[in-house]
GROMACS .gro file of N, CA and C in nm:
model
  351
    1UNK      N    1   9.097   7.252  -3.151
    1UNK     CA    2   9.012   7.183  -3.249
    1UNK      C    3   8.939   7.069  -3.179
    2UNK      N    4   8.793   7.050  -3.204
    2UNK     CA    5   8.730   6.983  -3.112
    2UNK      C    6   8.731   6.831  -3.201
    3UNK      N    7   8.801   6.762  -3.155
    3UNK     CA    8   8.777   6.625  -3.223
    3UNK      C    9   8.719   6.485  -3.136
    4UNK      N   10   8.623   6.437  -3.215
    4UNK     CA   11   8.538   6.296  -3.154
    4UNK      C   12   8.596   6.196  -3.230
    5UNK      N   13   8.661   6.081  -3.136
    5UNK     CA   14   8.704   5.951  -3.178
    5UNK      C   15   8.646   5.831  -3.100
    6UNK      N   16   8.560   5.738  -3.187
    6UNK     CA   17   8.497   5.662  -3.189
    6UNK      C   18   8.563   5.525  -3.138
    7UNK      N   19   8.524   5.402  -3.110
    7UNK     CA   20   8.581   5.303  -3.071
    7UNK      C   21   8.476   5.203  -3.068
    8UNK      N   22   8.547   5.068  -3.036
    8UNK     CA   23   8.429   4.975  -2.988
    8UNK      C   24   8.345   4.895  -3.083
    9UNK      N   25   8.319   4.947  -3.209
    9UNK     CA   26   8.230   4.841  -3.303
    9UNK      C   27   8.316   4.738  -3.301
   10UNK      N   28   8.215   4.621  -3.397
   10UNK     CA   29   8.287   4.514  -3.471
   10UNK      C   30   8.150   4.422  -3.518
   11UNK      N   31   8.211   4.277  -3.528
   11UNK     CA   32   8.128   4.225  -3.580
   11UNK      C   33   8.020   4.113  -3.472
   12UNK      N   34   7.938   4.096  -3.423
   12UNK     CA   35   7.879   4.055  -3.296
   12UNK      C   36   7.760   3.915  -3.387
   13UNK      N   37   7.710   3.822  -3.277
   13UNK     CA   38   7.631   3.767  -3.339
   13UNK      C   39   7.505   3.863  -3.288
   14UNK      N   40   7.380   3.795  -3.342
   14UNK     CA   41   7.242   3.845  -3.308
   14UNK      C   42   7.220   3.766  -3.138
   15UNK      N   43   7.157   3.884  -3.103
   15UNK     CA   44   7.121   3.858  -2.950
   15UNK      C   45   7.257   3.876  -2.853
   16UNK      N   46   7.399   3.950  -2.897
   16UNK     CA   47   7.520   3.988  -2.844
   16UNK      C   48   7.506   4.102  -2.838
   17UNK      N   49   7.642   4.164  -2.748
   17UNK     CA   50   7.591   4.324  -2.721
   17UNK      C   51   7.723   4.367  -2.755
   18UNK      N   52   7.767   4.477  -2.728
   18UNK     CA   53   7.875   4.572  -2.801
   18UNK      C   54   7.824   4.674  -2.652
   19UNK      N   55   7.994   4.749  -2.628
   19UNK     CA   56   7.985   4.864  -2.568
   19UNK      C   57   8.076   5.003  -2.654
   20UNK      N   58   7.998   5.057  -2.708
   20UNK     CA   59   8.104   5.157  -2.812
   20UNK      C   60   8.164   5.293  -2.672
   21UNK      N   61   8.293   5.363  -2.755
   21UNK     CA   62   8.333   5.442  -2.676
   21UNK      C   63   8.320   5.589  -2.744
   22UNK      N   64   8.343   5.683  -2.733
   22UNK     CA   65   8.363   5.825  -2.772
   22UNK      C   66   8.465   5.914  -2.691
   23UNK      N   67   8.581   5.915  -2.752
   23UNK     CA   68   8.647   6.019  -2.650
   23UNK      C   69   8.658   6.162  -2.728
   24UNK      N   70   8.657   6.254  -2.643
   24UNK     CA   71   8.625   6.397  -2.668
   24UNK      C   72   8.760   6.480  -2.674
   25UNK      N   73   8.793   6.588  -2.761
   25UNK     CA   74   8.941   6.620  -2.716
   25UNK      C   75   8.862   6.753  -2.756
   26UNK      N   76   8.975   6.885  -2.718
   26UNK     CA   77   9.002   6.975  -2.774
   26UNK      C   78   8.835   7.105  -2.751
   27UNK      N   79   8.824   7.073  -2.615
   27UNK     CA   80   8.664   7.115  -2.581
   27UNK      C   81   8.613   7.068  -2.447
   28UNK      N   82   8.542   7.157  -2.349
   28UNK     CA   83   8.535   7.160  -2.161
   28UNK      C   84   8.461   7.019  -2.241
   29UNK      N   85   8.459   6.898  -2.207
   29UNK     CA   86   8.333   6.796  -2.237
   29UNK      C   87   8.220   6.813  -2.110
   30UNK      N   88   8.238   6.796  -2.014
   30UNK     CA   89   8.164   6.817  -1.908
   30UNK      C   90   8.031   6.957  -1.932
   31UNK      N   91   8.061   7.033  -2.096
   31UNK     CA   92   7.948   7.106  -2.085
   31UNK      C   93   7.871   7.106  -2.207
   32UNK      N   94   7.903   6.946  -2.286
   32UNK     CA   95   7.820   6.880  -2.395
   32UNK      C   96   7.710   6.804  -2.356
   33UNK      N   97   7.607   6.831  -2.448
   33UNK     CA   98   7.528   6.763  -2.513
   33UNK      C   99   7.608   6.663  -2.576
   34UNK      N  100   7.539   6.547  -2.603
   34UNK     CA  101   7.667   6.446  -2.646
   34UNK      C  102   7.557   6.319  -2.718
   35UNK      N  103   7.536   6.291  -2.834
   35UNK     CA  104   7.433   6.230  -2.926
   35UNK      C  105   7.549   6.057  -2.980
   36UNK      N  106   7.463   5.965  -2.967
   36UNK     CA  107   7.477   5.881  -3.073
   36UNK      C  108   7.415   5.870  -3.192
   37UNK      N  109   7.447   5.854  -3.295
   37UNK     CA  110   7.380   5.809  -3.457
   37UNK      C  111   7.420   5.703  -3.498
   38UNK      N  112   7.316   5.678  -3.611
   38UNK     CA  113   7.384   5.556  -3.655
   38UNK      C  114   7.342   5.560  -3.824
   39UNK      N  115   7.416   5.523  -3.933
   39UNK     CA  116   7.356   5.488  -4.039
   39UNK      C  117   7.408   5.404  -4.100
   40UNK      N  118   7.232   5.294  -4.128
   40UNK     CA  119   7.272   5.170  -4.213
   40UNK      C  120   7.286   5.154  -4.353
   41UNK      N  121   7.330   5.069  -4.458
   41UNK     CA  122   7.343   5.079  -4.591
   41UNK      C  123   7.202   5.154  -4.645
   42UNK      N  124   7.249   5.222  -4.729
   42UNK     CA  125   7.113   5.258  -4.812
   42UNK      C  126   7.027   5.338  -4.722
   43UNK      N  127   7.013   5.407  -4.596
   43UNK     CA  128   6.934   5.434  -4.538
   43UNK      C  129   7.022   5.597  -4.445
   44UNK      N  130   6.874   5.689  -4.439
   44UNK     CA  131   7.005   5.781  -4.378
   44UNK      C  132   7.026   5.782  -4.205
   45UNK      N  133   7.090   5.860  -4.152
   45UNK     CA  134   7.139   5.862  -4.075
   45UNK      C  135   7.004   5.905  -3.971
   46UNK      N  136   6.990   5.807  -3.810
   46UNK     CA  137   6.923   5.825  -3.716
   46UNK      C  138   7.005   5.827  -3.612
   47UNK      N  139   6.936   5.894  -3.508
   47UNK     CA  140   6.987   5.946  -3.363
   47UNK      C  141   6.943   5.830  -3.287
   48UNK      N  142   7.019   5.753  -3.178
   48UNK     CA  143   7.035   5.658  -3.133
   48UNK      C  144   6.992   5.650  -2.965
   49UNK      N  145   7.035   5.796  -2.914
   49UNK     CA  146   7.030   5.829  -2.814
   49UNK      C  147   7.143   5.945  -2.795
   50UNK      N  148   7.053   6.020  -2.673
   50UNK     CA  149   7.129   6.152  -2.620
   50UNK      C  150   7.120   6.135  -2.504
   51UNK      N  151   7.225   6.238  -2.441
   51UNK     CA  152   7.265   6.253  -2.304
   51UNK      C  153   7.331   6.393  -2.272
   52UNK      N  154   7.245   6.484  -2.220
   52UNK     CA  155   7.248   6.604  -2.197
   52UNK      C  156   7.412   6.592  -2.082
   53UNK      N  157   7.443   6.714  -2.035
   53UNK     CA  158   7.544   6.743  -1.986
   53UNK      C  159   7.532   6.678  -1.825
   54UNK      N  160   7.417   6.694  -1.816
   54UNK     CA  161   7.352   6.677  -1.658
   54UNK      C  162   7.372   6.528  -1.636
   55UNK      N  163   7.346   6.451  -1.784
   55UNK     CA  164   7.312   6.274  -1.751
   55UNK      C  165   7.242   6.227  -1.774
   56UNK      N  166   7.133   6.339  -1.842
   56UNK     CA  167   6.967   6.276  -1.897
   56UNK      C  168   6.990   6.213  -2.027
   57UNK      N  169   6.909   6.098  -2.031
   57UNK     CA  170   6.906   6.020  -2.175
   57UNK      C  171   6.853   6.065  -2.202
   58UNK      N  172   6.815   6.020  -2.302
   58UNK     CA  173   6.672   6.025  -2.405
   58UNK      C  174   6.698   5.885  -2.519
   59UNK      N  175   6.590   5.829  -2.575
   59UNK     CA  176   6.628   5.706  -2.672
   59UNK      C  177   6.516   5.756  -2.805
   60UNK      N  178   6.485   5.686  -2.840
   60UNK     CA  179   6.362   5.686  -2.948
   60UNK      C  180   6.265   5.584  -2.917
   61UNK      N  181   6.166   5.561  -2.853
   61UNK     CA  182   6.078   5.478  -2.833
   61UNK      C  183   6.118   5.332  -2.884
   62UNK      N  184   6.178   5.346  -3.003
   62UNK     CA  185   6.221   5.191  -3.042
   62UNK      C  186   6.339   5.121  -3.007
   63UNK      N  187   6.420   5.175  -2.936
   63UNK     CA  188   6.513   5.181  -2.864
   63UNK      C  189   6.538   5.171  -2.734
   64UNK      N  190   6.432   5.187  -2.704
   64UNK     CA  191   6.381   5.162  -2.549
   64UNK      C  192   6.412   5.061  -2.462
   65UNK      N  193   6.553   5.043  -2.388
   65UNK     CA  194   6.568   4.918  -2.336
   65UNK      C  195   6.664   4.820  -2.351
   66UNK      N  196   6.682   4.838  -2.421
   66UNK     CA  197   6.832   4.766  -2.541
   66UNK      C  198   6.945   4.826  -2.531
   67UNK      N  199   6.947   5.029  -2.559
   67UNK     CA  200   7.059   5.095  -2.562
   67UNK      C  201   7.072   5.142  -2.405
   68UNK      N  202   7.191   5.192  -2.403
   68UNK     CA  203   7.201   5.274  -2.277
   68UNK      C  204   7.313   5.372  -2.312
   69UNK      N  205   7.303   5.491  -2.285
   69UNK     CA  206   7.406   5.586  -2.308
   69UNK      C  207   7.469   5.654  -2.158
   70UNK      N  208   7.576   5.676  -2.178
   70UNK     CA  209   7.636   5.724  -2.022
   70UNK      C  210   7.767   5.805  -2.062
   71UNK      N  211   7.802   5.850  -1.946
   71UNK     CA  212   7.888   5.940  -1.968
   71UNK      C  213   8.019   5.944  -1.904
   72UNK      N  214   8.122   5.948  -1.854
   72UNK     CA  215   8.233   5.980  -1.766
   72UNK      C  216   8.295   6.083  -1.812
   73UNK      N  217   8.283   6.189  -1.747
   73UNK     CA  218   8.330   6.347  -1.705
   73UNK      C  219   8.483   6.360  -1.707
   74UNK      N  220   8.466   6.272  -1.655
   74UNK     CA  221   8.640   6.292  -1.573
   74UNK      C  222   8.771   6.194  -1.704
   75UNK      N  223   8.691   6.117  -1.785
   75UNK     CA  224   8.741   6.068  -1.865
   75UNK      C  225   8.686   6.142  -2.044
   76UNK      N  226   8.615   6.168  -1.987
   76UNK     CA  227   8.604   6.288  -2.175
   76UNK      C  228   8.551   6.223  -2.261
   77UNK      N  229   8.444   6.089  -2.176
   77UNK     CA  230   8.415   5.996  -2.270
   77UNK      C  231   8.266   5.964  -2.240
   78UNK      N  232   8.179   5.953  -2.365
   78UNK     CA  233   8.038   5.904  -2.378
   78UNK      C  234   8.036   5.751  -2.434
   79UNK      N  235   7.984   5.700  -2.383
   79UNK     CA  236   7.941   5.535  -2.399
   79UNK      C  237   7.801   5.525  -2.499
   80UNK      N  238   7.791   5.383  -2.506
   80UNK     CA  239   7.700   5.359  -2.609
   80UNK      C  240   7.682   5.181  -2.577
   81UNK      N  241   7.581   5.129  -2.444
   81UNK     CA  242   7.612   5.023  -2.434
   81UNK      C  243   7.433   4.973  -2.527
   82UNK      N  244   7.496   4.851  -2.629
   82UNK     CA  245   7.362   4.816  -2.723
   82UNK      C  246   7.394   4.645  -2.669
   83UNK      N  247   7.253   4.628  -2.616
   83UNK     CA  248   7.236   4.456  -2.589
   83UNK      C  249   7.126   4.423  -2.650
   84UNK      N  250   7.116   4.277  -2.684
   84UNK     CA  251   7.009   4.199  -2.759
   84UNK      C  252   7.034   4.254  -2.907
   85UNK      N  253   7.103   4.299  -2.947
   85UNK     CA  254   7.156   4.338  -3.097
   85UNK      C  255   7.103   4.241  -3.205
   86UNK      N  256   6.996   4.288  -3.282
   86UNK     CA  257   6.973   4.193  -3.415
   86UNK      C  258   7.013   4.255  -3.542
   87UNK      N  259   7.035   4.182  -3.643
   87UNK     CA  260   7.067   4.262  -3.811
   87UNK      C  261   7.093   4.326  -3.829
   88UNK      N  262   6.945   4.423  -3.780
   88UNK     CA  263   6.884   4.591  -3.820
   88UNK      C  264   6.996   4.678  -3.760
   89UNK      N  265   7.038   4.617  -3.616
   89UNK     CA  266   7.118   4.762  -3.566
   89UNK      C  267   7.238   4.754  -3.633
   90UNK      N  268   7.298   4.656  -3.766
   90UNK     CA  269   7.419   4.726  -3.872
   90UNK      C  270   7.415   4.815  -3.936
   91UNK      N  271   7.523   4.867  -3.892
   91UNK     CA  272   7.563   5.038  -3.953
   91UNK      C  273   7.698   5.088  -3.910
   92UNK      N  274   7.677   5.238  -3.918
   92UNK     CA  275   7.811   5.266  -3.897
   92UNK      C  276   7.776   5.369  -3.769
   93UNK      N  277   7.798   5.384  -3.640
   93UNK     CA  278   7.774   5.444  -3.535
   93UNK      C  279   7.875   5.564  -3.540
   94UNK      N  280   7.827   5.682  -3.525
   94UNK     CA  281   7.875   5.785  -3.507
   94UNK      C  282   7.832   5.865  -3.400
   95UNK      N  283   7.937   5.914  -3.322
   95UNK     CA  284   7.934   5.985  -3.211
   95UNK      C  285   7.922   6.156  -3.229
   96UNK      N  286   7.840   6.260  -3.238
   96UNK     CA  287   7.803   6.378  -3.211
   96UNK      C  288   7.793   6.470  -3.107
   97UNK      N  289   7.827   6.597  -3.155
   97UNK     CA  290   7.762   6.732  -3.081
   97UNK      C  291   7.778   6.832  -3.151
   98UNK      N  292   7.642   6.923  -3.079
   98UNK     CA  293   7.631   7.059  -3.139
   98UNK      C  294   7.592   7.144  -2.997
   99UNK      N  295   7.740   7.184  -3.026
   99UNK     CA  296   7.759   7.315  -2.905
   99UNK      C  297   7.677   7.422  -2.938
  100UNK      N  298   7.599   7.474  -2.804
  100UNK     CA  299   7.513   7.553  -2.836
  100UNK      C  300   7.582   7.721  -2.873
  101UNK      N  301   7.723   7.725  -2.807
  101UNK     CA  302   7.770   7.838  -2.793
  101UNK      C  303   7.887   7.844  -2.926
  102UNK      N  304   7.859   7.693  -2.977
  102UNK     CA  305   7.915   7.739  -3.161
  102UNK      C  306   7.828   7.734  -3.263
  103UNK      N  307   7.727   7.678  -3.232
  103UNK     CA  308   7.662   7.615  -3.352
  103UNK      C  309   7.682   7.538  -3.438
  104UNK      N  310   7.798   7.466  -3.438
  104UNK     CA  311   7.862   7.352  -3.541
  104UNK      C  312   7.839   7.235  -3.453
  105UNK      N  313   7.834   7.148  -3.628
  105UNK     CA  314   7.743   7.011  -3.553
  105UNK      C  315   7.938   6.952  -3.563
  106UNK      N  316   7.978   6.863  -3.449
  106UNK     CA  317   8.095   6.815  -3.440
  106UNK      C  318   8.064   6.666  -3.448
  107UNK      N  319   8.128   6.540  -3.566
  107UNK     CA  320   8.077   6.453  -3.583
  107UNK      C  321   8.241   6.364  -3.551
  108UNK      N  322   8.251   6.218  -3.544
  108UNK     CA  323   8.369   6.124  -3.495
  108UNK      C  324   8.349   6.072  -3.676
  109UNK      N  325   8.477   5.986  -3.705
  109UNK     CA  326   8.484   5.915  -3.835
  109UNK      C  327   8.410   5.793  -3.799
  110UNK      N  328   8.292   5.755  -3.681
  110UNK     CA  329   8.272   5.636  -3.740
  110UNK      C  330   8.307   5.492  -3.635
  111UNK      N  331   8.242   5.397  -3.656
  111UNK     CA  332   8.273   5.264  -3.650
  111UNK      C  333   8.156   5.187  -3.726
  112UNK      N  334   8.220   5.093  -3.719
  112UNK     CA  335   8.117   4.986  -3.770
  112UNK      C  336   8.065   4.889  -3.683
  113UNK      N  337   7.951   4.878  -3.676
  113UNK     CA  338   7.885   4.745  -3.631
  113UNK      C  339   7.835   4.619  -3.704
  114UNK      N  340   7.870   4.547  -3.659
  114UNK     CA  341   7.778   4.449  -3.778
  114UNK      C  342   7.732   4.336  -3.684
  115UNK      N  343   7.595   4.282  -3.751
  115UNK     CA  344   7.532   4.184  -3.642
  115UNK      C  345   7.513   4.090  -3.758
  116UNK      N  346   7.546   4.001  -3.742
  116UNK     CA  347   7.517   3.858  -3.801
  116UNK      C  348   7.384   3.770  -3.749
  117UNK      N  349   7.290   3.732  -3.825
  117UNK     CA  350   7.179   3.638  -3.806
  117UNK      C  351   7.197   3.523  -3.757
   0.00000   0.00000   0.00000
């Protein structure tokens, strides 16, 4: 059973950073695609950044610079480092994948972030 467990939120001031964790069980990790999300109150859920199997990011243009996503192989674990953190990035960060050779989207329960003004 492929399970994602989350780590790392809390409550930060504005302009503080947070490094979230993701550990992977029950699945080769070394041959994920491996996504952050995030969703804030009232609002639905956005993709934060990805990181192909190889190591390639990807962000969303607005995101550009702030996040960094990474990976360790050998530890079964995807990162999620967010600096200069204001308000907006409160939510609840969730760690993802969708194996291409299942087709199920595999989601973590979660953390919370919260940034104080």
């Amino acid at each position: 059973q492929v399970q994602l467990v989350e780590s790392g939120g809390g409550l930060v001031q504005a302009g503080g950073s947070l490094n979230l964790s993701c550990v992977v069980s029950g699945t080769i990790f070394s041959l994920l695609s491996m996504d952050w999300y995030r969703q804030a109150p009232g609002k639905s859920r956005e993709l934060v950044a990805s990181i192909t199997r190889n190591g390639r990011a990807n962000y969303p243009d607005s995101l550009k610079g702030r996040f960094t996503i990474s990976r360790d192989n050998a530890k079964n674990t995807v990162f999620l480092q967010m600096n200069s953190l204001n308000p907006e990035d409160t939510g609840v960060y969730y760690c993802h994948s969708l194996p291409v050779v299942t087709g199920r989207h595999y989601w973590g329960q979660g953390t919370q972030v919260t940034v104080s003004s």
